[in-house]
Amino acid sequence: MNSFYQEIANNHQSLLILPQKKVIHQFIEDLFSVLFSNTSKRFGDLSIIKNKFEVLEKQFNEIVIDYSSKKEDSFEQTQLFFEALPNLYKKTLNDADTIFRKDPAAKSIEEVLYAYPGFFAIAVYRFSHQIWNQDLKLLARTFSEYAHIKTSIEIHPGAQIGNDFAIDHGTGIVIGETTIIGDNVQIYQGVTLGALSVKKEEAFIKRHPTIENNVIIYSNSTILGGQTVVGRDSIIGGNVWLTYTVPSNSVVYHKNEIKVKDNNPFPEPIFYSI
């Protein structure tokens, strides 16, 4: 076993030193509690909120130090993220409002912000996408994976998603790295926006579909391929398998045929009394 222990020790010498995942998870929870959860009347005090954001900035900076290729850049990376936060906040509130308007089960915006896994996954995507664009790729993936753990919704931080995005239910959704989604798109549980091929040499090309504005994709549909485009104002029905482009205003659905099995080759006649 000594040789195995030595191998592990050698690996630790060469691997990047990273913070424990629970530190990042706690930052996400703390950020959510300030932005979206009114758990205390004290949050209505400006000085309290300022103090909360100072703590959040310190938390984030300590995390970034371990992820940035240049340690001296951590403060700049932290500033970039928090300068982007007002716009990200506005986008996430618009997402929450879209979910509320489209889901008859939602009784209030507070319910969406506090209890909807789809909103949590979208908001974490918004934050992780910003971090991805700051070239903190591993940190962005750690953010998105936390949302995946909590919601069973996997949105790659490299995906490009427009405004007013809604996820209903959400369990089992997968949205790949090079997916492009327009504005006012709604997606139901079990949807996959994936690649036709998973060859490593295709890592730097568009592998995932484009979904244009005002599209609805119903549950358990699979849309694959970097050249596949779902045109604006289209509806993709449940259980559809789609690997080709469809034009705007399309309705795509899976047709079921129901046949009643008859195990008796010589059935008895049925008599109806009149």
Short mmCIF file of N, CA and C in Angstrom, two decimals, residues 105-259:
data_model
loop_
_atom_site.label_atom_id
_atom_site.label_comp_id
_atom_site.label_asym_id
_atom_site.label_seq_id
_atom_site.Cartn_x
_atom_site.Cartn_y
_atom_site.Cartn_z
N ALA A 105 -49.84 27.31 -11.04
CA ALA A 105 -49.66 26.81 -9.67
C ALA A 105 -48.95 27.81 -8.77
N ALA A 106 -48.26 28.78 -9.37
CA ALA A 106 -47.52 29.77 -8.58
C ALA A 106 -48.48 30.82 -8.04
N LYS A 107 -48.50 30.98 -6.72
CA LYS A 107 -49.44 31.90 -6.07
C LYS A 107 -48.83 33.27 -5.78
N SER A 108 -47.51 33.39 -5.84
CA SER A 108 -46.87 34.67 -5.56
C SER A 108 -45.44 34.65 -6.07
N ILE A 109 -44.87 35.84 -6.26
CA ILE A 109 -43.46 35.95 -6.62
C ILE A 109 -42.59 35.37 -5.50
N GLU A 110 -42.99 35.60 -4.25
CA GLU A 110 -42.22 35.08 -3.12
C GLU A 110 -42.10 33.56 -3.19
N GLU A 111 -43.17 32.91 -3.61
CA GLU A 111 -43.14 31.45 -3.74
C GLU A 111 -42.11 31.02 -4.78
N VAL A 112 -42.07 31.72 -5.89
CA VAL A 112 -41.10 31.39 -6.95
C VAL A 112 -39.67 31.61 -6.45
N LEU A 113 -39.43 32.75 -5.81
CA LEU A 113 -38.08 33.08 -5.34
C LEU A 113 -37.61 32.11 -4.26
N TYR A 114 -38.51 31.69 -3.42
CA TYR A 114 -38.13 30.94 -2.22
C TYR A 114 -38.17 29.42 -2.42
N ALA A 115 -39.07 28.95 -3.30
CA ALA A 115 -39.35 27.51 -3.31
C ALA A 115 -39.24 26.82 -4.68
N TYR A 116 -39.01 27.57 -5.75
CA TYR A 116 -39.03 26.95 -7.08
C TYR A 116 -37.62 26.51 -7.50
N PRO A 117 -37.42 25.20 -7.71
CA PRO A 117 -36.09 24.74 -8.15
C PRO A 117 -35.69 25.29 -9.50
N GLY A 118 -36.68 25.51 -10.38
CA GLY A 118 -36.36 26.07 -11.69
C GLY A 118 -35.76 27.46 -11.58
N PHE A 119 -36.32 28.28 -10.69
CA PHE A 119 -35.77 29.61 -10.50
C PHE A 119 -34.36 29.53 -9.92
N PHE A 120 -34.16 28.66 -8.94
CA PHE A 120 -32.83 28.53 -8.32
C PHE A 120 -31.80 28.16 -9.39
N ALA A 121 -32.14 27.20 -10.24
CA ALA A 121 -31.20 26.75 -11.28
C ALA A 121 -30.90 27.87 -12.27
N ILE A 122 -31.92 28.63 -12.66
CA ILE A 122 -31.72 29.73 -13.61
C ILE A 122 -30.84 30.81 -12.99
N ALA A 123 -31.13 31.18 -11.74
CA ALA A 123 -30.35 32.23 -11.08
C ALA A 123 -28.90 31.83 -10.93
N VAL A 124 -28.65 30.59 -10.50
CA VAL A 124 -27.27 30.13 -10.38
C VAL A 124 -26.60 30.13 -11.75
N TYR A 125 -27.36 29.76 -12.80
CA TYR A 125 -26.80 29.85 -14.15
C TYR A 125 -26.38 31.28 -14.46
N ARG A 126 -27.23 32.27 -14.15
CA ARG A 126 -26.89 33.67 -14.45
C ARG A 126 -25.56 34.05 -13.79
N PHE A 127 -25.39 33.66 -12.52
CA PHE A 127 -24.16 33.99 -11.81
C PHE A 127 -22.97 33.21 -12.38
N SER A 128 -23.17 31.93 -12.65
CA SER A 128 -22.06 31.10 -13.15
C SER A 128 -21.65 31.51 -14.56
N HIS A 129 -22.61 31.98 -15.37
CA HIS A 129 -22.28 32.43 -16.72
C HIS A 129 -21.38 33.67 -16.67
N GLN A 130 -21.67 34.57 -15.74
CA GLN A 130 -20.81 35.74 -15.55
C GLN A 130 -19.40 35.30 -15.17
N ILE A 131 -19.31 34.36 -14.26
CA ILE A 131 -18.00 33.85 -13.81
C ILE A 131 -17.28 33.14 -14.96
N TRP A 132 -18.02 32.40 -15.77
CA TRP A 132 -17.46 31.73 -16.95
C TRP A 132 -16.86 32.76 -17.90
N ASN A 133 -17.57 33.87 -18.12
CA ASN A 133 -17.09 34.91 -19.02
C ASN A 133 -15.88 35.65 -18.45
N GLN A 134 -15.69 35.56 -17.13
CA GLN A 134 -14.49 36.13 -16.51
C GLN A 134 -13.32 35.14 -16.56
N ASP A 135 -13.51 34.04 -17.27
CA ASP A 135 -12.50 33.02 -17.49
C ASP A 135 -12.13 32.27 -16.20
N LEU A 136 -13.06 32.22 -15.26
CA LEU A 136 -12.91 31.38 -14.07
C LEU A 136 -13.74 30.12 -14.31
N LYS A 137 -13.30 29.32 -15.26
CA LYS A 137 -14.12 28.22 -15.77
C LYS A 137 -14.43 27.17 -14.71
N LEU A 138 -13.44 26.77 -13.94
CA LEU A 138 -13.66 25.73 -12.95
C LEU A 138 -14.59 26.21 -11.84
N LEU A 139 -14.44 27.45 -11.43
CA LEU A 139 -15.34 28.01 -10.41
C LEU A 139 -16.76 28.07 -10.95
N ALA A 140 -16.91 28.47 -12.21
CA ALA A 140 -18.24 28.52 -12.82
C ALA A 140 -18.89 27.14 -12.83
N ARG A 141 -18.11 26.11 -13.16
CA ARG A 141 -18.64 24.75 -13.17
C ARG A 141 -19.01 24.29 -11.77
N THR A 142 -18.27 24.73 -10.78
CA THR A 142 -18.59 24.38 -9.39
C THR A 142 -19.90 25.01 -8.96
N PHE A 143 -20.14 26.25 -9.39
CA PHE A 143 -21.42 26.91 -9.14
C PHE A 143 -22.56 26.10 -9.77
N SER A 144 -22.43 25.80 -11.05
CA SER A 144 -23.53 25.15 -11.77
C SER A 144 -23.78 23.74 -11.23
N GLU A 145 -22.73 23.07 -10.79
CA GLU A 145 -22.91 21.72 -10.26
C GLU A 145 -23.66 21.73 -8.94
N TYR A 146 -23.51 22.81 -8.17
CA TYR A 146 -24.28 22.91 -6.92
C TYR A 146 -25.78 23.00 -7.23
N ALA A 147 -26.13 23.78 -8.25
CA ALA A 147 -27.54 23.85 -8.66
C ALA A 147 -28.02 22.49 -9.15
N HIS A 148 -27.15 21.77 -9.85
CA HIS A 148 -27.50 20.43 -10.34
C HIS A 148 -27.77 19.49 -9.17
N ILE A 149 -26.92 19.56 -8.16
CA ILE A 149 -27.10 18.71 -6.97
C ILE A 149 -28.45 19.00 -6.30
N LYS A 150 -28.79 20.28 -6.17
CA LYS A 150 -29.99 20.68 -5.43
C LYS A 150 -31.28 20.50 -6.23
N THR A 151 -31.21 20.60 -7.56
CA THR A 151 -32.44 20.66 -8.34
C THR A 151 -32.59 19.57 -9.40
N SER A 152 -31.52 18.83 -9.68
CA SER A 152 -31.50 17.87 -10.80
C SER A 152 -31.68 18.57 -12.15
N ILE A 153 -31.33 19.84 -12.20
CA ILE A 153 -31.32 20.61 -13.45
C ILE A 153 -29.88 20.97 -13.76
N GLU A 154 -29.40 20.60 -14.94
CA GLU A 154 -28.00 20.85 -15.30
C GLU A 154 -27.93 21.86 -16.44
N ILE A 155 -27.46 23.05 -16.13
CA ILE A 155 -27.28 24.09 -17.14
C ILE A 155 -25.79 24.43 -17.18
N HIS A 156 -25.15 24.18 -18.29
CA HIS A 156 -23.73 24.49 -18.41
C HIS A 156 -23.54 26.00 -18.37
N PRO A 157 -22.57 26.51 -17.60
CA PRO A 157 -22.39 27.96 -17.50
C PRO A 157 -21.98 28.62 -18.80
N GLY A 158 -21.50 27.85 -19.78
CA GLY A 158 -21.12 28.42 -21.07
C GLY A 158 -22.30 28.66 -22.00
N ALA A 159 -23.46 28.07 -21.69
CA ALA A 159 -24.65 28.28 -22.53
C ALA A 159 -25.03 29.76 -22.56
N GLN A 160 -25.69 30.16 -23.66
CA GLN A 160 -26.14 31.55 -23.79
C GLN A 160 -27.67 31.57 -23.73
N ILE A 161 -28.21 32.18 -22.67
CA ILE A 161 -29.66 32.17 -22.44
C ILE A 161 -30.16 33.60 -22.35
N GLY A 162 -31.19 33.90 -23.12
CA GLY A 162 -31.74 35.25 -23.18
C GLY A 162 -32.59 35.61 -21.97
N ASN A 163 -33.37 36.66 -22.11
CA ASN A 163 -34.18 37.18 -21.02
C ASN A 163 -35.48 36.39 -20.87
N ASP A 164 -36.09 36.52 -19.67
CA ASP A 164 -37.42 35.96 -19.40
C ASP A 164 -37.47 34.46 -19.66
N PHE A 165 -36.53 33.76 -19.07
CA PHE A 165 -36.41 32.31 -19.22
C PHE A 165 -37.22 31.64 -18.11
N ALA A 166 -37.98 30.60 -18.47
CA ALA A 166 -38.81 29.90 -17.48
C ALA A 166 -38.58 28.40 -17.55
N ILE A 167 -38.39 27.80 -16.39
CA ILE A 167 -38.32 26.35 -16.25
C ILE A 167 -39.48 25.93 -15.36
N ASP A 168 -40.30 25.00 -15.85
CA ASP A 168 -41.42 24.49 -15.05
C ASP A 168 -41.08 23.08 -14.59
N HIS A 169 -41.21 22.82 -13.29
CA HIS A 169 -40.82 21.56 -12.66
C HIS A 169 -39.30 21.41 -12.75
N GLY A 170 -38.79 20.96 -13.90
CA GLY A 170 -37.36 21.08 -14.14
C GLY A 170 -36.54 19.81 -13.99
N THR A 171 -36.98 18.86 -13.20
CA THR A 171 -36.17 17.68 -12.94
C THR A 171 -35.70 17.02 -14.24
N GLY A 172 -34.40 16.78 -14.33
CA GLY A 172 -33.85 16.06 -15.47
C GLY A 172 -33.50 16.90 -16.68
N ILE A 173 -33.63 18.22 -16.59
CA ILE A 173 -33.26 19.08 -17.72
C ILE A 173 -31.74 19.13 -17.87
N VAL A 174 -31.25 19.04 -19.11
CA VAL A 174 -29.83 19.18 -19.43
C VAL A 174 -29.69 20.19 -20.56
N ILE A 175 -28.90 21.24 -20.32
CA ILE A 175 -28.64 22.26 -21.34
C ILE A 175 -27.13 22.35 -21.54
N GLY A 176 -26.66 22.01 -22.74
CA GLY A 176 -25.24 21.87 -23.00
C GLY A 176 -24.51 23.20 -23.20
N GLU A 177 -23.20 23.10 -23.24
CA GLU A 177 -22.30 24.26 -23.20
C GLU A 177 -22.53 25.26 -24.32
N THR A 178 -22.74 24.80 -25.55
CA THR A 178 -22.84 25.73 -26.68
C THR A 178 -24.29 25.99 -27.10
N THR A 179 -25.23 25.64 -26.24
CA THR A 179 -26.63 25.95 -26.50
C THR A 179 -26.84 27.46 -26.54
N ILE A 180 -27.68 27.91 -27.46
CA ILE A 180 -28.11 29.31 -27.51
C ILE A 180 -29.63 29.32 -27.37
N ILE A 181 -30.12 30.06 -26.38
CA ILE A 181 -31.56 30.16 -26.12
C ILE A 181 -31.95 31.63 -26.18
N GLY A 182 -32.99 31.93 -26.93
CA GLY A 182 -33.44 33.32 -27.08
C GLY A 182 -34.27 33.78 -25.90
N ASP A 183 -35.08 34.83 -26.14
CA ASP A 183 -35.90 35.42 -25.09
C ASP A 183 -37.25 34.71 -24.98
N ASN A 184 -37.81 34.74 -23.76
CA ASN A 184 -39.17 34.25 -23.51
C ASN A 184 -39.33 32.79 -23.93
N VAL A 185 -38.39 31.96 -23.51
CA VAL A 185 -38.44 30.52 -23.79
C VAL A 185 -38.85 29.79 -22.51
N GLN A 186 -39.69 28.77 -22.68
CA GLN A 186 -40.15 27.98 -21.54
C GLN A 186 -39.83 26.51 -21.79
N ILE A 187 -39.26 25.86 -20.76
CA ILE A 187 -38.83 24.47 -20.88
C ILE A 187 -39.39 23.67 -19.71
N TYR A 188 -39.86 22.47 -20.00
CA TYR A 188 -40.42 21.60 -18.98
C TYR A 188 -39.43 20.48 -18.62
N GLN A 189 -39.81 19.69 -17.63
CA GLN A 189 -38.93 18.67 -17.08
C GLN A 189 -38.47 17.65 -18.13
N GLY A 190 -37.25 17.15 -17.93
CA GLY A 190 -36.74 16.06 -18.76
C GLY A 190 -36.23 16.46 -20.12
N VAL A 191 -36.21 17.75 -20.43
CA VAL A 191 -35.74 18.21 -21.76
C VAL A 191 -34.22 18.15 -21.82
N THR A 192 -33.70 17.67 -22.95
CA THR A 192 -32.26 17.67 -23.21
C THR A 192 -31.96 18.53 -24.43
N LEU A 193 -31.09 19.51 -24.26
CA LEU A 193 -30.55 20.28 -25.38
C LEU A 193 -29.09 19.87 -25.48
N GLY A 194 -28.83 18.87 -26.32
CA GLY A 194 -27.53 18.21 -26.29
C GLY A 194 -26.82 18.17 -27.62
N ALA A 195 -25.74 17.37 -27.64
CA ALA A 195 -24.89 17.23 -28.83
C ALA A 195 -25.19 15.91 -29.53
N LEU A 196 -25.04 15.93 -30.85
CA LEU A 196 -25.19 14.70 -31.63
C LEU A 196 -24.00 13.78 -31.45
N SER A 197 -22.85 14.37 -31.17
CA SER A 197 -21.61 13.61 -31.01
C SER A 197 -20.85 14.14 -29.81
N VAL A 198 -20.13 13.25 -29.13
CA VAL A 198 -19.36 13.67 -27.96
C VAL A 198 -17.86 13.45 -28.20
N LYS A 199 -17.44 13.59 -29.46
CA LYS A 199 -16.02 13.44 -29.77
C LYS A 199 -15.22 14.59 -29.18
N LYS A 200 -14.09 14.27 -28.56
CA LYS A 200 -13.28 15.29 -27.89
C LYS A 200 -12.78 16.35 -28.86
N GLU A 201 -12.52 15.97 -30.10
CA GLU A 201 -12.00 16.93 -31.07
C GLU A 201 -13.04 17.98 -31.46
N GLU A 202 -14.28 17.79 -31.05
CA GLU A 202 -15.34 18.77 -31.34
C GLU A 202 -15.55 19.73 -30.17
N ALA A 203 -14.60 19.77 -29.23
CA ALA A 203 -14.76 20.58 -28.02
C ALA A 203 -14.91 22.06 -28.29
N PHE A 204 -14.35 22.54 -29.41
CA PHE A 204 -14.34 23.98 -29.66
C PHE A 204 -15.26 24.40 -30.80
N ILE A 205 -16.22 23.54 -31.14
CA ILE A 205 -17.22 23.92 -32.14
C ILE A 205 -18.60 23.92 -31.49
N LYS A 206 -19.58 24.51 -32.18
CA LYS A 206 -20.94 24.52 -31.63
C LYS A 206 -21.54 23.13 -31.76
N ARG A 207 -21.85 22.53 -30.65
CA ARG A 207 -22.34 21.15 -30.63
C ARG A 207 -23.81 21.04 -30.23
N HIS A 208 -24.36 22.12 -29.68
CA HIS A 208 -25.70 22.07 -29.10
C HIS A 208 -26.65 23.00 -29.86
N PRO A 209 -27.95 22.78 -29.75
CA PRO A 209 -28.90 23.50 -30.61
C PRO A 209 -29.10 24.96 -30.26
N THR A 210 -29.77 25.65 -31.18
CA THR A 210 -30.20 27.03 -30.97
C THR A 210 -31.72 27.05 -30.86
N ILE A 211 -32.22 27.68 -29.80
CA ILE A 211 -33.66 27.81 -29.59
C ILE A 211 -33.99 29.30 -29.69
N GLU A 212 -34.79 29.67 -30.67
CA GLU A 212 -35.08 31.08 -30.89
C GLU A 212 -36.18 31.58 -29.94
N ASN A 213 -36.56 32.85 -30.06
CA ASN A 213 -37.48 33.49 -29.12
C ASN A 213 -38.86 32.83 -29.08
N ASN A 214 -39.49 32.89 -27.92
CA ASN A 214 -40.90 32.53 -27.73
C ASN A 214 -41.19 31.06 -28.04
N VAL A 215 -40.26 30.19 -27.70
CA VAL A 215 -40.43 28.75 -27.94
C VAL A 215 -40.83 28.07 -26.64
N ILE A 216 -41.71 27.07 -26.74
CA ILE A 216 -42.06 26.20 -25.61
C ILE A 216 -41.60 24.79 -25.95
N ILE A 217 -40.90 24.17 -25.02
CA ILE A 217 -40.45 22.78 -25.20
C ILE A 217 -41.03 21.95 -24.06
N TYR A 218 -41.90 21.02 -24.40
CA TYR A 218 -42.58 20.23 -23.38
C TYR A 218 -41.74 19.04 -22.93
N SER A 219 -42.23 18.36 -21.92
CA SER A 219 -41.42 17.42 -21.14
C SER A 219 -40.85 16.26 -21.96
N ASN A 220 -39.62 15.91 -21.58
CA ASN A 220 -38.90 14.72 -22.08
C ASN A 220 -38.56 14.80 -23.57
N SER A 221 -38.56 15.98 -24.14
CA SER A 221 -38.11 16.13 -25.52
C SER A 221 -36.60 16.27 -25.57
N THR A 222 -36.02 15.76 -26.65
CA THR A 222 -34.57 15.79 -26.85
C THR A 222 -34.28 16.50 -28.17
N ILE A 223 -33.48 17.56 -28.11
CA ILE A 223 -33.10 18.32 -29.30
C ILE A 223 -31.58 18.32 -29.37
N LEU A 224 -31.03 17.82 -30.46
CA LEU A 224 -29.59 17.58 -30.54
C LEU A 224 -28.97 18.25 -31.75
N GLY A 225 -27.70 18.66 -31.61
CA GLY A 225 -26.90 19.09 -32.75
C GLY A 225 -26.67 20.58 -32.82
N GLY A 226 -25.43 20.94 -33.15
CA GLY A 226 -25.05 22.34 -33.22
C GLY A 226 -25.67 23.09 -34.37
N GLN A 227 -26.11 22.39 -35.40
CA GLN A 227 -26.74 23.03 -36.55
C GLN A 227 -28.27 23.02 -36.45
N THR A 228 -28.80 22.44 -35.41
CA THR A 228 -30.24 22.35 -35.23
C THR A 228 -30.78 23.65 -34.65
N VAL A 229 -31.77 24.22 -35.33
CA VAL A 229 -32.38 25.48 -34.89
C VAL A 229 -33.89 25.27 -34.77
N VAL A 230 -34.43 25.64 -33.62
CA VAL A 230 -35.88 25.67 -33.45
C VAL A 230 -36.32 27.11 -33.66
N GLY A 231 -37.08 27.35 -34.73
CA GLY A 231 -37.47 28.70 -35.09
C GLY A 231 -38.40 29.34 -34.08
N ARG A 232 -38.43 30.65 -34.07
CA ARG A 232 -39.19 31.43 -33.09
C ARG A 232 -40.67 31.06 -33.13
N ASP A 233 -41.32 31.21 -31.97
CA ASP A 233 -42.76 31.00 -31.82
C ASP A 233 -43.19 29.56 -32.11
N SER A 234 -42.26 28.62 -31.94
CA SER A 234 -42.57 27.21 -32.17
C SER A 234 -42.94 26.50 -30.87
N ILE A 235 -43.62 25.37 -31.02
CA ILE A 235 -43.96 24.51 -29.88
C ILE A 235 -43.41 23.13 -30.17
N ILE A 236 -42.61 22.61 -29.24
CA ILE A 236 -42.09 21.25 -29.34
C ILE A 236 -42.83 20.42 -28.31
N GLY A 237 -43.60 19.45 -28.77
CA GLY A 237 -44.41 18.63 -27.88
C GLY A 237 -43.58 17.67 -27.05
N GLY A 238 -44.23 16.97 -26.14
CA GLY A 238 -43.54 16.03 -25.27
C GLY A 238 -42.99 14.83 -26.02
N ASN A 239 -41.85 14.32 -25.54
CA ASN A 239 -41.22 13.09 -26.04
C ASN A 239 -40.76 13.17 -27.49
N VAL A 240 -40.54 14.37 -27.99
CA VAL A 240 -40.03 14.54 -29.36
C VAL A 240 -38.53 14.30 -29.39
N TRP A 241 -38.04 13.65 -30.44
CA TRP A 241 -36.60 13.50 -30.71
C TRP A 241 -36.31 14.31 -31.97
N LEU A 242 -35.54 15.38 -31.85
CA LEU A 242 -35.36 16.32 -32.96
C LEU A 242 -33.89 16.55 -33.23
N THR A 243 -33.47 16.29 -34.49
CA THR A 243 -32.08 16.49 -34.88
C THR A 243 -31.96 17.32 -36.16
N TYR A 244 -33.02 18.04 -36.50
CA TYR A 244 -33.00 18.87 -37.70
C TYR A 244 -33.71 20.19 -37.39
N THR A 245 -33.43 21.19 -38.21
CA THR A 245 -33.99 22.52 -38.01
C THR A 245 -35.48 22.54 -38.36
N VAL A 246 -36.25 23.28 -37.56
CA VAL A 246 -37.66 23.50 -37.88
C VAL A 246 -37.89 25.00 -37.99
N PRO A 247 -38.72 25.44 -38.93
CA PRO A 247 -38.91 26.88 -39.16
C PRO A 247 -39.75 27.52 -38.07
N SER A 248 -39.82 28.84 -38.10
CA SER A 248 -40.64 29.57 -37.14
C SER A 248 -42.09 29.13 -37.22
N ASN A 249 -42.80 29.26 -36.10
CA ASN A 249 -44.23 28.94 -35.99
C ASN A 249 -44.53 27.47 -36.26
N SER A 250 -43.57 26.60 -35.97
CA SER A 250 -43.79 25.17 -36.15
C SER A 250 -44.41 24.55 -34.90
N VAL A 251 -45.12 23.46 -35.10
CA VAL A 251 -45.59 22.61 -34.01
C VAL A 251 -45.06 21.21 -34.30
N VAL A 252 -44.22 20.69 -33.42
CA VAL A 252 -43.62 19.38 -33.60
C VAL A 252 -44.12 18.49 -32.48
N TYR A 253 -44.66 17.32 -32.83
CA TYR A 253 -45.18 16.45 -31.79
C TYR A 253 -44.93 14.99 -32.14
N HIS A 254 -44.97 14.17 -31.12
CA HIS A 254 -44.78 12.72 -31.25
C HIS A 254 -46.15 12.09 -31.36
N LYS A 255 -46.40 11.35 -32.44
CA LYS A 255 -47.71 10.76 -32.67
C LYS A 255 -47.78 9.36 -32.06
N ASN A 256 -48.76 9.15 -31.20
CA ASN A 256 -48.99 7.83 -30.61
C ASN A 256 -50.10 7.11 -31.36
N GLU A 257 -49.93 5.81 -31.50
CA GLU A 257 -51.00 4.98 -32.03
C GLU A 257 -51.39 3.96 -30.97
N ILE A 258 -52.66 3.85 -30.71
CA ILE A 258 -53.14 2.91 -29.70
C ILE A 258 -53.89 1.78 -30.40
N LYS A 259 -53.40 0.55 -30.19
CA LYS A 259 -54.07 -0.63 -30.72
C LYS A 259 -54.37 -1.57 -29.55
#
